[in-house]
Amino acid sequence: MRERKSFSKVPTILEVPYLLEMQKNSYEKFLQKDVEPDKRRDVGLQGAFMSVFPISDYNQNTSLEFIEYKLGEPKFTPRDCLDKGLTYSVPLKIRVRLDYWEKDKDGNRVPSTEYESKEQEVYIGELPLMTDTGSFIINGTERVIVSQLHRSPGVFFSHDKGTSSTSGKLIYSARIIPARGSWLDLEFDHKDILYVRIDRRKKLPATVLLKAMGFTSEQILKIYYPVENIKIRNGRFYRVVSEVLIGSRATNNIVDPESGDVIVKEGSKITKLAFKKIKASGITELQIPEEELIGRVTLSDIIDPQTGEVILESNEEITESVVEQLIYSHVEELKLLYIDDITYLPSLRLTLLEDKTRDREGALIEIYKKLRPGEPPSMEAVQELFNGLFFDPKRYDLSPVGRLKLNKRLGIDIPMDVRVLTEKDIVEIIRYLLLIKSGKGTVDDIDHLGNRRVRAVGELLENQFRIGLVRMERAVREKMTIGEVETAMPHDLINAKPVMAAVKEFFGSNQLSQFMDQTNPLSEITHKRRLSALGAGGLTRERAGFEVRDVHPTHYGRICPIETPEGPNIGLITSLASYARVNDYGFIETPYRKVVDGKVTNEIEYLSAIDGEQYYIAQSTTPVDEEGNLIGDAISVRIGGDFRMVSAKEVQYMDVSPKQIV
């Protein structure tokens, strides 16, 4: 080995990493070949098998349990495969157990006393193996699986930029994208009513979804609006002192009962400080004029305790005639919603008025009618369809990334192993959407690299493998139900053809499986580091707009801004930057040197686009003295997508190398 000389002025802190790491790590994670079966994580092959097994027959009398899979050794070397036109692969076998069940006198499933469980190893097929150079040999030709850059699962808030209404009013919406399952869209219309769409079908008022999850109208109003108590005595109305008062105007002078001092003058705003004084003075109620109640909205039905007559229903506005009725009735307390059109918008109560369903059953039937028009809804089918939509792990999966993004975006802490939607998710998404509408939250930038992630070989193949297993599952279930299960062995039930057909199809004809560019060794490496926004579950050339193709500030050090083809694919096919790496969640990270108190250390930290947003990052060419202190009063830094000049003490990170960007 000859010594490599460097003529760069900036010292090399970090060598360029192993360039095929992304491809090789991803496939190793998929196979978990050298991991003991009981220590394998639920990803890749193991994840695909675990998501489909156990397979039970329709009567729950027999079930097929997955125990482990084994990978054999390749029959030929890569060289032989190239010469003889073969596929470089390893045999895949799974060990499964056929269990028999029966019902005990209480109707519970217990192991059968009549039949013994049978365990057997079943050959599934030949699984292509990655060579040491990161390629696959399929029928004697070298192929590369290009990694896909797609929209990460999670929740996205956006607006239509004012295009759908003539007044240019922004219409806000939220979309929940899972890794697998139905999409859920929440959107306002021009009358500010919130609607929900399931899988882009016809829209329903959003409160129908909340009711289907078990909330009553009153609970929904309580979740999204503060409640104010009004006491009625001798025909007069008194407001109970609560936090809701802050920011409202005083209708009379508020006087300290002991000292006689005026705390708040009539017509003035009640500030936080004034509210504290009111609390301290011991005032618990404030009298309000009758006019103040007109136009206010009730939380629950107002019922006269003596006659049992309903004066006003829940979520209705109080009118002058109602105020008169209240004065002469025996009602002692009102619960009113606090809607100020600034922080608390009337959108949700308007949505409830639009929603014609009364209870949970009605809401479930309404959803069923929209998704399965023309079918008669039975309560059982309705319940099953709704639970299967978002709450069944077999049919809906947010993936760990989706759960992480939801928790981060909504500021909630649902455990990472809960990969279906929960009531809390939907409640909080609606809350945040109302917050954005009132001008407080922010919408998402879908081209930000925090919202796009890399699906490398392992994940792409796992998805295909799962599709094959689901096809196999149907056949196994039918054989179990129809056939002679008592005498059958596991290999009689399992037909692995659909699984291997899915794998073959993926390597042979998938858009991301490409014939390797072998012009020279460099073009081989760049081909393996390529990222494509095309392919299944990605964009199409015709649909992709200008924004998706453009260079984004978060590309810095993560995606090369130069290397992209000219022509229809510009910006859709890109390359990983030289120092970048992909983390466990599929987000691209780039290395930075940590700066402490204006001194550059040699400690390296990798940051993703989400984490790197809030830091002051200096360029690698910033002058530094022998001790590593930054020189100069003002130093040029990046923060978010912005450039600023800050003092040396404020700098938090520094680029690793001038060639980090490419």
XYZ file of C-alpha atoms in Angstrom:
662
model
C 0.000 0.000 0.000
C 1.352 3.396 -0.993
C 0.865 6.333 1.328
C -1.938 8.638 0.231
C -0.953 12.323 0.213
C -3.510 15.009 0.875
C -2.986 18.599 -0.297
C -6.097 19.978 1.368
C -5.749 23.006 3.662
C -8.449 21.723 6.017
C -7.195 18.762 8.100
C -8.988 15.428 7.573
C -10.936 14.673 10.745
C -12.993 11.761 9.474
C -12.138 9.372 6.654
C -14.795 8.776 4.001
C -16.756 5.789 5.393
C -17.299 2.370 3.755
C -19.434 3.284 0.775
C -21.549 0.123 0.478
C -22.547 0.100 4.148
C -26.210 1.011 3.531
C -26.857 -1.877 1.116
C -24.969 -4.525 3.096
C -26.342 -3.573 6.527
C -29.875 -3.533 5.195
C -29.627 -7.037 3.722
C -27.884 -8.422 6.813
C -30.704 -6.999 8.942
C -33.203 -8.690 6.602
C -31.548 -12.135 6.792
C -30.218 -12.099 10.407
C -28.215 -15.112 9.205
C -25.674 -15.257 12.023
C -28.165 -14.549 14.827
C -29.491 -17.455 16.891
C -33.190 -18.120 16.081
C -34.475 -17.217 19.572
C -32.537 -13.928 19.588
C -33.753 -12.645 16.206
C -35.511 -9.266 16.144
C -38.939 -8.861 14.533
C -37.571 -7.328 11.343
C -36.825 -8.676 7.877
C -37.638 -12.349 7.331
C -38.431 -12.896 11.016
C -40.825 -9.913 10.992
C -42.601 -11.164 7.853
C -43.080 -14.674 9.286
C -44.219 -13.362 12.675
C -46.815 -11.058 11.093
C -48.491 -13.915 9.160
C -48.133 -16.888 11.538
C -49.843 -18.492 13.438
C -52.354 -19.509 10.758
C -55.620 -20.978 12.137
C -58.462 -22.614 10.224
C -61.885 -20.944 10.136
C -63.213 -23.043 13.044
C -60.116 -22.454 15.236
C -59.615 -26.243 15.586
C -56.102 -26.402 14.125
C -53.290 -23.887 13.913
C -49.902 -23.766 12.213
C -47.224 -22.193 14.426
C -43.933 -20.779 13.114
C -40.888 -21.784 15.199
C -37.786 -20.670 13.274
C -36.232 -20.374 9.836
C -32.863 -21.692 8.669
C -30.641 -20.507 5.841
C -28.350 -23.093 4.231
C -25.088 -22.539 2.355
C -24.847 -21.416 -1.301
C -24.252 -24.315 -3.752
C -22.078 -22.263 -6.139
C -19.623 -19.379 -5.825
C -20.566 -15.978 -7.317
C -18.000 -16.597 -10.098
C -19.623 -19.941 -11.054
C -23.084 -18.330 -11.063
C -21.880 -15.618 -13.460
C -20.269 -18.194 -15.770
C -23.115 -20.715 -15.763
C -26.051 -18.274 -15.800
C -27.317 -19.258 -12.334
C -28.779 -17.365 -9.372
C -26.460 -16.890 -6.358
C -28.770 -18.009 -3.560
C -29.202 -19.984 -0.331
C -31.916 -22.527 0.547
C -34.542 -21.244 3.019
C -36.293 -23.743 5.309
C -38.816 -23.063 8.050
C -39.672 -25.218 11.066
C -43.413 -25.216 11.781
C -45.702 -27.045 14.194
C -49.260 -28.181 13.537
C -51.346 -27.885 16.737
C -54.817 -29.334 17.333
C -57.331 -27.672 19.646
C -60.676 -28.467 21.217
C -63.194 -26.598 23.348
C -63.526 -27.355 27.069
C -66.878 -27.197 28.898
C -66.523 -23.400 29.400
C -65.952 -22.891 25.674
C -62.221 -22.053 25.975
C -59.641 -23.332 23.471
C -57.429 -26.061 24.996
C -54.865 -28.417 23.371
C -56.547 -31.497 21.880
C -56.451 -34.750 23.865
C -57.158 -36.791 20.716
C -54.367 -35.658 18.363
C -50.654 -34.987 18.939
C -48.944 -31.819 17.641
C -46.655 -32.416 14.650
C -43.443 -30.513 14.030
C -41.616 -30.497 10.701
C -39.069 -28.618 8.614
C -40.476 -27.327 5.327
C -38.408 -26.167 2.346
C -39.593 -22.765 1.095
C -37.208 -22.086 -1.782
C -33.968 -20.427 -2.847
C -33.416 -16.896 -1.540
C -30.985 -14.679 -3.534
C -27.893 -13.747 -1.530
C -26.008 -10.452 -1.734
C -22.402 -10.731 -2.901
C -19.534 -9.059 -1.025
C -19.764 -6.165 -3.457
C -23.411 -5.383 -2.647
C -24.973 -6.765 -5.848
C -27.175 -9.813 -6.583
C -26.580 -12.406 -9.285
C -29.893 -13.362 -10.882
C -29.737 -15.874 -13.768
C -26.101 -15.030 -14.379
C -26.506 -11.229 -14.557
C -25.488 -8.802 -11.822
C -28.327 -6.663 -10.522
C -28.579 -3.856 -7.969
C -31.592 -2.995 -5.824
C -31.724 0.800 -5.686
C -32.899 2.261 -2.354
C -36.177 4.140 -2.381
C -36.725 7.584 -0.878
C -40.375 7.757 0.128
C -42.706 9.704 2.387
C -42.255 8.460 5.916
C -45.305 7.050 7.729
C -46.801 9.399 10.330
C -49.082 12.423 10.359
C -48.771 15.390 7.976
C -50.507 18.734 8.309
C -50.891 20.881 5.196
C -53.054 23.502 3.478
C -54.202 23.993 -0.103
C -52.346 27.364 -0.499
C -55.738 29.048 -0.960
C -56.386 27.514 -4.396
C -59.781 25.939 -3.696
C -61.691 29.082 -2.688
C -62.047 32.370 -4.541
C -61.312 34.421 -1.410
C -57.894 32.745 -1.041
C -58.865 31.310 2.359
C -56.491 28.557 3.485
C -58.148 25.168 3.888
C -56.193 23.030 6.361
C -55.995 19.249 6.395
C -54.183 16.387 8.141
C -53.288 13.015 6.692
C -52.248 9.916 8.644
C -50.111 7.636 6.490
C -49.392 4.148 7.865
C -46.726 1.763 6.595
C -49.579 -0.646 5.822
C -53.327 -0.051 5.955
C -55.967 2.593 5.222
C -55.147 6.285 4.896
C -57.076 8.693 7.080
C -57.639 12.293 5.954
C -59.090 15.082 8.089
C -59.979 18.305 6.293
C -61.999 21.480 6.790
C -64.447 22.709 4.171
C -65.062 26.386 3.351
C -67.764 26.567 6.065
C -65.155 25.470 8.673
C -66.756 22.092 9.265
C -64.226 19.297 9.853
C -64.639 16.180 7.714
C -62.897 12.824 7.673
C -62.157 10.626 4.658
C -61.131 6.987 4.924
C -59.035 5.825 1.962
C -60.096 8.874 -0.063
C -63.752 7.758 -0.082
C -66.720 10.084 0.439
C -66.312 12.389 3.409
C -68.070 12.177 6.775
C -68.212 14.713 9.636
C -65.115 14.050 11.790
C -67.234 13.644 14.925
C -68.710 10.440 13.410
C -65.240 8.877 13.760
C -64.966 10.052 17.393
C -68.437 8.684 18.178
C -67.559 5.349 16.562
C -64.623 5.177 18.981
C -67.039 5.462 21.903
C -67.178 9.200 22.676
C -70.539 10.909 23.286
C -71.321 14.373 21.877
C -70.927 15.871 25.338
C -67.514 14.230 25.854
C -66.340 15.524 22.462
C -67.319 19.108 23.364
C -65.595 18.753 26.748
C -62.339 17.587 25.117
C -62.030 20.576 22.788
C -63.639 23.459 24.694
C -63.179 24.847 28.225
C -66.431 24.692 30.203
C -67.766 27.685 32.133
C -70.216 27.308 35.022
C -72.996 29.876 35.432
C -75.038 29.877 38.665
C -78.638 31.171 38.679
C -80.110 32.707 41.872
C -83.249 34.860 42.172
C -83.352 35.495 38.434
C -79.746 36.723 38.344
C -76.744 35.100 36.637
C -73.335 34.595 38.275
C -70.158 33.491 36.519
C -68.002 31.077 38.557
C -64.407 32.390 38.688
C -62.157 30.107 36.581
C -59.154 30.327 34.207
C -61.566 31.029 31.331
C -61.876 34.639 32.588
C -58.292 35.456 31.515
C -58.420 37.562 28.365
C -62.146 38.393 28.598
C -63.510 41.859 29.427
C -65.063 42.703 32.806
C -68.784 43.547 32.536
C -68.806 45.464 35.871
C -66.136 46.868 38.176
C -64.546 43.946 40.052
C -64.030 45.116 43.627
C -61.959 43.532 46.424
C -64.602 42.722 49.116
C -62.235 43.539 51.992
C -60.348 46.669 50.942
C -62.949 48.010 48.508
C -60.237 48.569 45.855
C -61.215 48.140 42.198
C -59.185 45.184 40.844
C -60.477 45.448 37.256
C -62.422 48.377 35.816
C -65.592 47.805 33.804
C -64.741 47.103 30.132
C -61.053 46.367 30.849
C -59.359 43.065 29.972
C -58.770 40.595 32.787
C -55.037 39.826 32.677
C -53.254 36.876 34.325
C -52.126 39.197 37.118
C -55.660 40.554 37.662
C -57.000 36.977 37.721
C -54.485 36.085 40.465
C -55.674 39.123 42.462
C -59.333 38.092 42.024
C -58.501 34.574 43.277
C -56.488 35.980 46.226
C -59.313 38.320 47.266
C -61.604 35.309 47.752
C -64.138 36.250 45.049
C -65.712 33.028 43.717
C -68.546 34.434 41.562
C -69.084 37.517 39.387
C -72.519 38.774 38.422
C -73.086 39.119 34.668
C -75.881 40.816 32.717
C -78.465 38.675 30.872
C -77.312 39.928 27.431
C -73.940 38.254 28.007
C -75.606 34.822 27.801
C -77.252 35.400 24.432
C -75.368 33.510 21.706
C -73.487 31.302 24.199
C -73.528 27.534 23.591
C -74.632 24.881 26.099
C -72.544 21.824 26.935
C -75.361 19.595 28.210
C -79.147 19.649 27.986
C -80.761 22.283 30.228
C -83.613 20.554 32.069
C -86.065 22.170 34.498
C -85.717 19.994 37.643
C -89.384 20.476 38.636
C -91.218 19.903 35.361
C -88.567 17.714 33.656
C -88.975 19.884 30.537
C -85.896 20.229 28.275
C -85.446 24.002 27.906
C -82.448 23.733 25.562
C -80.535 20.786 24.128
C -76.778 20.266 24.263
C -74.709 22.289 21.720
C -77.516 24.814 21.085
C -77.247 28.614 21.235
C -79.024 30.516 24.008
C -81.597 33.008 22.684
C -83.474 35.855 24.414
C -86.553 33.678 24.953
C -84.388 30.960 26.574
C -82.867 33.553 28.976
C -86.401 34.583 30.021
C -87.387 30.945 30.518
C -84.281 30.401 32.672
C -85.117 33.361 34.926
C -88.537 31.876 35.749
C -87.443 28.202 35.806
C -85.916 26.224 38.671
C -82.584 25.625 36.919
C -79.723 26.451 39.309
C -76.658 25.945 37.122
C -75.670 26.131 33.447
C -72.617 24.589 31.808
C -71.558 26.680 28.813
C -68.784 26.240 26.260
C -66.122 28.908 26.047
C -65.777 29.793 22.334
C -63.890 33.018 21.618
C -63.255 32.611 17.833
C -59.542 33.228 18.484
C -58.101 30.313 20.466
C -61.256 28.193 20.595
C -62.940 28.084 17.204
C -66.563 27.044 16.675
C -65.513 24.465 13.995
C -66.048 21.403 16.147
C -69.467 22.359 17.487
C -70.553 23.155 13.912
C -69.283 19.713 12.874
C -71.383 18.127 15.637
C -74.461 20.006 14.375
C -73.760 18.666 10.861
C -73.356 15.122 12.245
C -76.746 13.400 12.243
C -75.660 10.278 14.161
C -76.920 9.917 17.724
C -74.693 7.255 19.282
C -71.858 4.783 18.672
C -74.010 2.303 16.715
C -75.298 5.013 14.401
C -71.753 6.264 13.781
C -70.465 2.753 13.002
C -73.325 2.137 10.557
C -72.652 5.504 8.875
C -68.971 4.582 8.335
C -69.983 1.128 7.040
C -72.386 2.678 4.518
C -69.641 4.902 3.122
C -67.088 2.090 2.813
C -69.429 -0.706 1.676
C -72.299 1.026 -0.136
C -75.252 -1.217 -0.935
C -74.481 -3.901 1.664
C -76.960 -4.343 4.527
C -75.163 -3.423 7.774
C -75.339 -6.049 10.535
C -73.928 -4.897 13.888
C -71.281 -7.646 13.853
C -70.008 -6.826 10.354
C -70.034 -3.108 11.130
C -67.982 -3.549 14.305
C -65.519 -5.883 12.557
C -64.980 -3.498 9.634
C -64.310 -0.517 11.910
C -61.889 -2.391 14.169
C -60.082 -3.803 11.148
C -59.585 -0.339 9.639
C -57.203 1.216 12.174
C -57.063 -0.961 15.278
C -56.105 -4.455 14.063
C -52.307 -5.032 14.000
C -52.694 -7.633 11.232
C -54.263 -5.117 8.855
C -52.915 -1.773 10.045
C -49.303 -0.999 10.889
C -47.809 2.425 11.529
C -44.318 0.845 11.798
C -41.854 2.035 14.482
C -41.104 5.118 12.349
C -44.778 6.055 12.107
C -45.251 5.735 15.867
C -42.085 7.765 16.522
C -43.241 10.536 14.138
C -46.756 10.630 15.631
C -45.439 10.821 19.195
C -42.943 13.565 18.277
C -45.374 15.659 16.243
C -48.229 15.526 18.748
C -46.110 15.571 21.913
C -47.615 12.355 23.271
C -45.893 9.296 24.731
C -47.660 6.175 23.511
C -45.354 3.095 23.811
C -43.327 2.298 20.674
C -44.774 -1.222 20.400
C -48.321 0.152 19.900
C -48.269 0.260 16.111
C -51.982 0.828 15.501
C -53.902 4.091 15.929
C -55.293 4.856 19.373
C -58.145 7.127 20.491
C -55.552 9.541 21.873
C -53.845 9.861 18.459
C -57.046 10.883 16.706
C -58.153 13.235 19.507
C -54.742 14.971 19.493
C -54.542 15.204 15.683
C -57.907 16.994 15.625
C -56.718 19.240 18.470
C -53.548 20.172 16.553
C -55.535 20.788 13.359
C -57.777 23.238 15.263
C -54.621 24.830 16.693
C -53.172 25.366 13.191
C -56.495 26.836 12.084
C -56.347 29.336 14.954
C -52.876 30.376 13.722
C -50.778 28.733 16.429
C -49.396 25.483 14.957
C -47.249 24.954 11.866
C -47.873 22.937 8.712
C -45.345 20.369 7.470
C -42.922 20.670 4.597
C -43.201 17.331 2.790
C -39.852 17.781 1.028
C -38.010 18.122 4.343
C -35.737 15.109 4.876
C -37.310 14.633 8.309
C -40.478 13.627 6.420
C -38.796 11.377 3.847
C -36.996 8.159 4.613
C -34.917 5.558 2.825
C -36.271 2.073 2.180
C -33.214 -0.021 1.356
C -33.059 -3.578 -0.095
C -33.973 -5.345 3.146
C -37.192 -3.438 3.724
C -38.279 -3.558 0.070
C -37.733 -7.318 -0.026
C -39.474 -7.816 3.326
C -42.594 -6.101 1.949
C -42.582 -8.379 -1.122
C -41.970 -11.436 1.035
C -44.914 -10.505 3.242
C -47.192 -10.170 0.192
C -46.154 -13.697 -0.867
C -46.771 -15.070 2.637
C -50.258 -13.529 2.767
C -51.106 -15.280 -0.533
C -49.766 -18.533 0.919
C -51.766 -18.015 4.127
C -55.074 -18.041 2.211
C -54.219 -21.347 0.550
C -53.084 -22.907 3.866
C -56.298 -21.829 5.599
C -58.456 -23.346 2.848
C -56.524 -26.642 2.959
C -56.917 -26.740 6.759
C -60.668 -26.219 6.549
C -61.430 -28.575 3.653
C -58.717 -31.266 3.841
C -58.053 -34.222 6.131
C -56.127 -32.230 8.736
C -55.935 -35.116 11.220
C -53.653 -37.164 8.961
C -51.858 -34.255 7.229
C -48.273 -33.197 7.908
C -47.233 -29.495 7.846
C -45.572 -29.864 4.416
C -48.892 -31.056 2.933
C -50.513 -27.779 3.956
C -47.758 -25.358 2.933
C -47.358 -24.499 -0.723
C -44.446 -22.069 -0.937
C -44.838 -21.283 -4.658
C -46.594 -17.904 -4.148
C -43.828 -16.785 -1.746
C -40.980 -17.579 -4.114
C -42.950 -16.175 -7.057
C -43.190 -12.825 -5.219
C -39.423 -12.835 -4.527
C -38.590 -13.800 -8.135
C -40.891 -11.106 -9.470
C -39.238 -8.521 -7.217
C -35.710 -9.314 -8.417
C -36.747 -9.834 -12.013
C -39.153 -7.052 -12.852
C -39.408 -4.491 -10.036
C -38.678 -0.898 -11.080
C -35.987 -0.642 -8.377
C -34.207 -3.873 -9.393
C -31.799 -2.706 -12.078
C -29.118 -4.208 -14.279
C -25.831 -3.123 -12.650
C -23.981 -0.265 -14.320
C -20.567 -1.837 -15.005
C -18.878 0.873 -17.049
C -16.125 1.147 -14.418
C -15.683 0.430 -10.673
C -16.810 3.956 -9.735
C -20.092 3.709 -11.641
C -20.760 0.404 -9.823
C -20.384 2.093 -6.432
C -22.516 5.111 -7.364
C -25.247 2.805 -8.673
C -25.389 1.017 -5.303
C -25.611 4.355 -3.435
C -28.400 5.704 -5.600
C -31.725 6.856 -4.141
C -34.906 6.837 -6.204
C -38.233 8.516 -5.458
C -39.891 6.305 -8.106
C -41.157 2.736 -7.726
C -44.077 1.093 -5.921
C -45.397 3.304 -3.135
C -43.344 6.257 -4.422
C -43.915 8.959 -7.025
C -44.469 8.711 -10.763
C -42.527 10.875 -13.215
C -45.670 12.540 -14.538
C -47.116 13.376 -11.125
C -43.946 14.696 -9.493
C -43.972 18.489 -9.302
C -41.134 20.959 -9.156
C -40.857 21.073 -5.335
C -40.102 17.360 -4.939
C -37.261 17.547 -7.454
C -35.693 20.680 -6.009
C -32.677 20.866 -3.689
C -33.810 21.387 -0.084
C -31.684 22.920 2.734
C -31.907 19.599 4.618
C -30.065 17.857 1.727
C -26.825 19.413 3.025
C -24.429 16.565 3.839
C -27.196 14.000 3.298
C -28.033 13.985 -0.412
C -25.668 15.202 -3.120
C -27.079 18.402 -4.723
C -25.163 17.825 -7.985
C -25.482 14.197 -8.957
C -28.868 13.732 -10.613
C -29.747 12.858 -14.228
C -30.887 15.525 -16.680
C -34.243 14.953 -18.304
C -37.559 13.631 -16.977
C -35.935 12.030 -13.897
C -34.140 15.152 -12.682
C -34.284 15.411 -8.899
C -36.191 12.128 -8.547
C -33.038 10.020 -8.778
C -30.296 11.237 -6.457
C -27.261 9.913 -4.572
C -26.322 9.625 -0.938
C -23.670 12.210 0.058
C -20.200 10.788 0.742
C -20.284 11.030 4.577
C -24.000 10.296 5.005
C -25.394 7.183 6.654
C -28.908 5.819 7.151
C -30.085 5.256 10.741
C -32.294 2.440 12.087
C -35.468 4.351 11.269
C -34.406 4.982 7.660
C -33.599 8.697 8.079
C -30.372 10.043 6.573
C -27.791 11.345 9.060
C -24.630 13.376 8.488
C -21.627 13.776 10.841
C -20.678 16.985 12.687
C -17.872 17.897 15.094
C -19.115 19.044 18.476
C -18.167 22.609 19.485
C -18.041 23.386 23.230
C -17.597 27.016 24.404
C -16.075 28.113 21.104
C -13.620 25.189 21.053
C -13.868 22.556 18.311
C -13.549 19.000 19.651
C -12.829 15.833 17.680
C -16.013 14.252 19.020
C -18.231 13.280 16.093
C -22.031 13.238 16.271
C -24.403 12.086 13.544
C -27.562 14.191 13.220
C -30.685 13.539 11.160
C -32.593 16.361 9.448
C -35.064 16.522 12.355
C -32.352 16.874 15.020
C -30.058 19.155 13.010
C -32.716 21.866 12.596
C -32.249 23.671 15.914
C -28.441 23.911 16.063
C -25.953 26.589 14.975
C -23.599 24.765 12.579
C -20.348 26.363 11.329
C -18.636 25.501 8.023
C -15.616 23.196 7.982
C -13.462 26.015 6.538
C -14.028 28.312 9.552
C -10.544 29.378 10.802
C -9.399 27.575 13.968
C -6.185 28.148 16.031
C -3.789 25.379 17.234
C -5.850 24.690 20.370
C -9.010 24.275 18.305
C -10.611 27.622 19.283
C -12.711 29.341 16.628
C -11.075 32.567 15.409
C -13.122 35.716 14.804
C -15.854 37.785 16.441
C -18.657 36.799 14.104
C -18.857 33.322 12.607
C -21.086 32.339 9.700
C -23.427 29.498 10.689
C -26.445 27.635 9.334
C -29.603 27.133 11.388
C -32.626 25.466 9.809
C -32.544 26.785 6.253
C -31.040 30.122 7.262
C -27.567 31.733 7.429
C -26.595 33.888 10.397
C -23.540 35.509 11.990
C -23.060 34.546 15.648
C -20.284 34.722 18.261
C -17.890 31.760 18.677
C -19.507 30.803 22.017
C -22.895 30.267 20.348
C -21.641 27.764 17.744
C -22.765 24.217 18.627
C -21.477 22.060 15.755
C -19.066 22.280 12.839
C -18.967 20.452 9.496
C -16.530 17.549 9.248
C -15.145 18.232 5.786
C -15.567 20.626 2.838
C -16.577 17.645 0.669
C -19.381 16.735 3.080
C -21.967 18.375 0.809
C -21.305 16.088 -2.181
